[in-house]
XYZ file of C-alpha atoms in Angstrom:
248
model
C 0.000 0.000 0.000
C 2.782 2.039 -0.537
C 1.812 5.921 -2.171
C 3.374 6.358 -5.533
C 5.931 9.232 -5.027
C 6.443 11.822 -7.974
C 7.910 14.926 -5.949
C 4.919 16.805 -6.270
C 4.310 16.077 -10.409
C 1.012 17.159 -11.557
C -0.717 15.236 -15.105
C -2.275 17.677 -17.115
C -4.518 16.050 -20.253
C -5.545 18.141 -23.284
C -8.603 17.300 -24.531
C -8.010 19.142 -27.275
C -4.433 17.576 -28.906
C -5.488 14.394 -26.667
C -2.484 14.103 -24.634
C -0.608 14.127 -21.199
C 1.937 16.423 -19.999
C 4.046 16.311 -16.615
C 4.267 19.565 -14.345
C 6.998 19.595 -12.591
C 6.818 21.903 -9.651
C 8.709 25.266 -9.270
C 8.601 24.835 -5.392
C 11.113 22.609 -2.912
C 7.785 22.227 -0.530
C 5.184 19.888 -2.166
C 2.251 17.219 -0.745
C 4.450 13.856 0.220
C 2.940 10.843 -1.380
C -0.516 9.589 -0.299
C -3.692 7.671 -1.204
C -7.240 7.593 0.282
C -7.064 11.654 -0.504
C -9.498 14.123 -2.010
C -9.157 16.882 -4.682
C -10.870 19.508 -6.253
C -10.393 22.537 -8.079
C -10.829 26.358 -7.856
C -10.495 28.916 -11.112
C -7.198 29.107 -10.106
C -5.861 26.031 -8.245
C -5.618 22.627 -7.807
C -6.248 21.412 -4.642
C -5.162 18.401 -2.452
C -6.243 17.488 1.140
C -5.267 14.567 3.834
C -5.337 11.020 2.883
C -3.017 8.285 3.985
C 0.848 8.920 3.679
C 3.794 6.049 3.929
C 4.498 4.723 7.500
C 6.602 7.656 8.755
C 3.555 10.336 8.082
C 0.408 7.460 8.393
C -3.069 9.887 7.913
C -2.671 13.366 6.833
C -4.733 16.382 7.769
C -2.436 18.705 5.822
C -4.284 21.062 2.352
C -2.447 22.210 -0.560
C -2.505 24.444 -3.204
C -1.231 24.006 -6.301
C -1.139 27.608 -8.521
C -1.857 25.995 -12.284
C -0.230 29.294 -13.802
C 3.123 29.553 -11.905
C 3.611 25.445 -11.022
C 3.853 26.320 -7.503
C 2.329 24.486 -4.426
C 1.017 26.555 -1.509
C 0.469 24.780 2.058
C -2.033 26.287 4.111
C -3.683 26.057 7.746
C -4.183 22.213 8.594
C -7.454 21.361 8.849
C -9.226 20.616 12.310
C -10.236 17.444 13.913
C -8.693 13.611 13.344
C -6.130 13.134 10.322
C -8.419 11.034 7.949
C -8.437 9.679 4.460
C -11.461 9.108 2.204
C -12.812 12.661 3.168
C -14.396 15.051 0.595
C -13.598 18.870 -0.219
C -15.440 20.929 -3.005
C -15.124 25.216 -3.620
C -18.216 27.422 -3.679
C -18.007 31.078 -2.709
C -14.015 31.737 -2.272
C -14.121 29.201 0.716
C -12.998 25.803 0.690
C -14.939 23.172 2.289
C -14.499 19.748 4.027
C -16.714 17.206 5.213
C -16.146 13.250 6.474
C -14.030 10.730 6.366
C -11.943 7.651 8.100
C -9.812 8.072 11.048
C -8.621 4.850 11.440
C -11.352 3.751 13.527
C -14.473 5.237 12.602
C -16.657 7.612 9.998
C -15.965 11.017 10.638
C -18.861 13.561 10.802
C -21.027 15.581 12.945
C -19.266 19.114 11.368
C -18.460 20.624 8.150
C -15.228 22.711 7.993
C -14.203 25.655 5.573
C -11.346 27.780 5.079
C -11.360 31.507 2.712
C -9.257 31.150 -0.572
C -8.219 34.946 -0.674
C -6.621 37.644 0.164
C -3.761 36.402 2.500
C -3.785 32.533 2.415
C -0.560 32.343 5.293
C -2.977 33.644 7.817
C -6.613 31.880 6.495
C -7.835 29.339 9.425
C -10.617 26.897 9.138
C -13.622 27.448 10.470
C -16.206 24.937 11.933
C -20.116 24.046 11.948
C -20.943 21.481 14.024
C -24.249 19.344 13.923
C -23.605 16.070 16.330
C -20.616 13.503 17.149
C -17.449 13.995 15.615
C -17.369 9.503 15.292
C -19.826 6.827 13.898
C -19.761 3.532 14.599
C -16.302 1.479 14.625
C -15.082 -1.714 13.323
C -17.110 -4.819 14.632
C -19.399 -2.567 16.536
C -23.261 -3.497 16.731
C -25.515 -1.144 15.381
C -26.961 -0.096 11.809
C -26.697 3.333 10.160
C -29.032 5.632 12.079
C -29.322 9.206 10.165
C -30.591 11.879 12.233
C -32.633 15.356 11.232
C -29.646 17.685 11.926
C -27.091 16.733 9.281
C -25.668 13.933 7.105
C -24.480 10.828 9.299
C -20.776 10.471 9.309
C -19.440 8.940 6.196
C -16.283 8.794 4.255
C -15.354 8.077 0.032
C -18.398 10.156 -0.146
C -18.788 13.372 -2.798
C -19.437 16.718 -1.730
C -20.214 19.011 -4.378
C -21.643 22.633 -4.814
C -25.066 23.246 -6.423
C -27.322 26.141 -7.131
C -25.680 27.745 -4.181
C -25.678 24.888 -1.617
C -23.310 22.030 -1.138
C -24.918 18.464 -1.469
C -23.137 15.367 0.060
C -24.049 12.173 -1.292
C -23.837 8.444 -0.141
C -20.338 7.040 1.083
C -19.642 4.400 3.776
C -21.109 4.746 7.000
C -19.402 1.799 9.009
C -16.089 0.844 8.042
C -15.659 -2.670 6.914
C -15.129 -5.480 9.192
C -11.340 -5.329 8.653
C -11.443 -1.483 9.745
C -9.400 -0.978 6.498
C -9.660 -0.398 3.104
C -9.503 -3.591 1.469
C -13.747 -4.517 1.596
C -16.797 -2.799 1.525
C -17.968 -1.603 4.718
C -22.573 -0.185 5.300
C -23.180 2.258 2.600
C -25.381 5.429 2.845
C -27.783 6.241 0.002
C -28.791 9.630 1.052
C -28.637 13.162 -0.287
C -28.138 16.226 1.658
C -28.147 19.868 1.249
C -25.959 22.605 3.214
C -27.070 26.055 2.744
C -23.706 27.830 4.059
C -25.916 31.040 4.395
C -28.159 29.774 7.176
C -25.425 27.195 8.354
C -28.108 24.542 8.215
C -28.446 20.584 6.794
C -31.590 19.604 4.746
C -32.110 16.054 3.422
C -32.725 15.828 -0.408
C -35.926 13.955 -0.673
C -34.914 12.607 -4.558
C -38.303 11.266 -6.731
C -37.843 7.949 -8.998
C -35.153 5.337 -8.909
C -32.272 6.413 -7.485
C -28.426 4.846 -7.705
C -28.492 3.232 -4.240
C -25.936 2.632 -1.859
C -22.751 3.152 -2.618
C -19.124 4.564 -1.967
C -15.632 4.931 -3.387
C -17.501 6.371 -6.594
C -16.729 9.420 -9.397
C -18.408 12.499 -8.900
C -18.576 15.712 -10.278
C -21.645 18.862 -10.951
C -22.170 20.709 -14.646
C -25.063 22.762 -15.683
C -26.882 22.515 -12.168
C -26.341 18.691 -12.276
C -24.590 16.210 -10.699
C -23.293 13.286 -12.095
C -22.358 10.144 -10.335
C -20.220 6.905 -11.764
C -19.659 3.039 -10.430
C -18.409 2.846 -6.528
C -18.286 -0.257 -4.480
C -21.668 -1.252 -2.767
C -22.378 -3.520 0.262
C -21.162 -6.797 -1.174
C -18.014 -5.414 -2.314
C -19.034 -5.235 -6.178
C -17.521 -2.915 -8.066
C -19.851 -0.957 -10.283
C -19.962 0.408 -13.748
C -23.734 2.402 -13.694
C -23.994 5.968 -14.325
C -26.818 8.280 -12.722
C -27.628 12.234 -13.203
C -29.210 14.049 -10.473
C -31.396 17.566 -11.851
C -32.077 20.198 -9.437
């Protein structure tokens, strides 16, 4: 389970020419290697958070920038809470924002974080909304997936992804696998939920005909006030190759 180490390299494809070019970074300070971690992008950056590092770093809690223009990475404030893999980040509004994933031991959840993208980045901090429990339920403990009316339950290789001015979470594991790791499936969520970041508030998305079911450790992403959401592992540990658009 070693992370594949490339100093920092970033893969750019052109649609366009359809090909691949390396960017090698203009910086000495770059992310170390990692898996289990989450990306997104603003107009102006790529951006990398946590995940699980070799044996000398183990989970991560760190968030970088990459600057797409100059090649140059950008660390700023660690985020708050347990270091964590399989979390889920998204941008809406200038403010980055983080919610779930695995410590370890358990789901993460019970807050969403965020952190400004502007003006001074060296002295940004993250910022927290809390809802409930920071942990859901651990390896081999009894119990099923109970949601509640505040907020998502804790999850992690969820999606969180802006829309129409709100940021919707959707599905992800709830209960780690019996293993505690990341080598089988562990309860899935099939839920939707909406955070409106003006009125700091959660508000389940009741969706209307079939829907993809649960699932985590899919491909996400949001166009033209949709999302769209690809394959995932479900409960028996099939992998799956469906594709699903949700329409505000």
């Amino acid at each position: 389970m070693t992370p594949l180490d490339e100093a920092g390299a970033v893969h750019s494809f052109s649609p366009t020419t359809m090909t691949w070019t390396k960017l090698t970074p203009t910086t000495s300070a770059y992310p170390c290697a990692r898996s289990y971690h989450t990306g997104t992008a603003s107009s102006t950056h790529l951006i990398v958070h946590a995940g699980c590092g070799d044996a000398s770093t183990g989970r991560l809690r760190d968030t970088w920038l990459f600057d797409v223009t100059s090649l140059a990475w950008t660390r700023i404030d660690d985020a708050p809470g347990d270091p964590r893999g399989g979390s889920a980040i998204t941008v809406l509004d200038d403010k980055l924002w983080r919610f779930g994933g695995f410590n370890g031991k358990t789901e993460l959840g019970g807050a969403i974080d965020c952190i400004v993208l502007k003006d001074n980045l060296a002295e940004a901090k993250w910022e927290t909304v809390t809802f409930g429990q920071s942990a859901g339920l651990a390896r081999g403990e009894e119990g099923d997936l109970v949601g509640n009316s505040d907020g998502p339950g804790h999850r992690s290789v969820h999606a969180l992804l802006p829309l129409n001015g709100l940021i919707l979470t959707l599905f992800g594991e709830g209960k780690p696998s019996v293993t505690g790791g990341h080598d089988a499936a562990g309860n899935f969520w099939g839920d939707v939920w909406a955070f409106d970041p003006s009125s700091r508030s959660w508000e389940q998305v009741r969706t209307k005909g079939q829907t993809p079911g649960e699932r985590g450790w899919f491909a996400a992403d949001h166009a033209r006030g949709k999302v769209v959401v690809w394959g995932g592992i479900d409960a028996s540990n099939e992998r799956l190759t469906d594709g699903w658009v949700l329409s505000a």
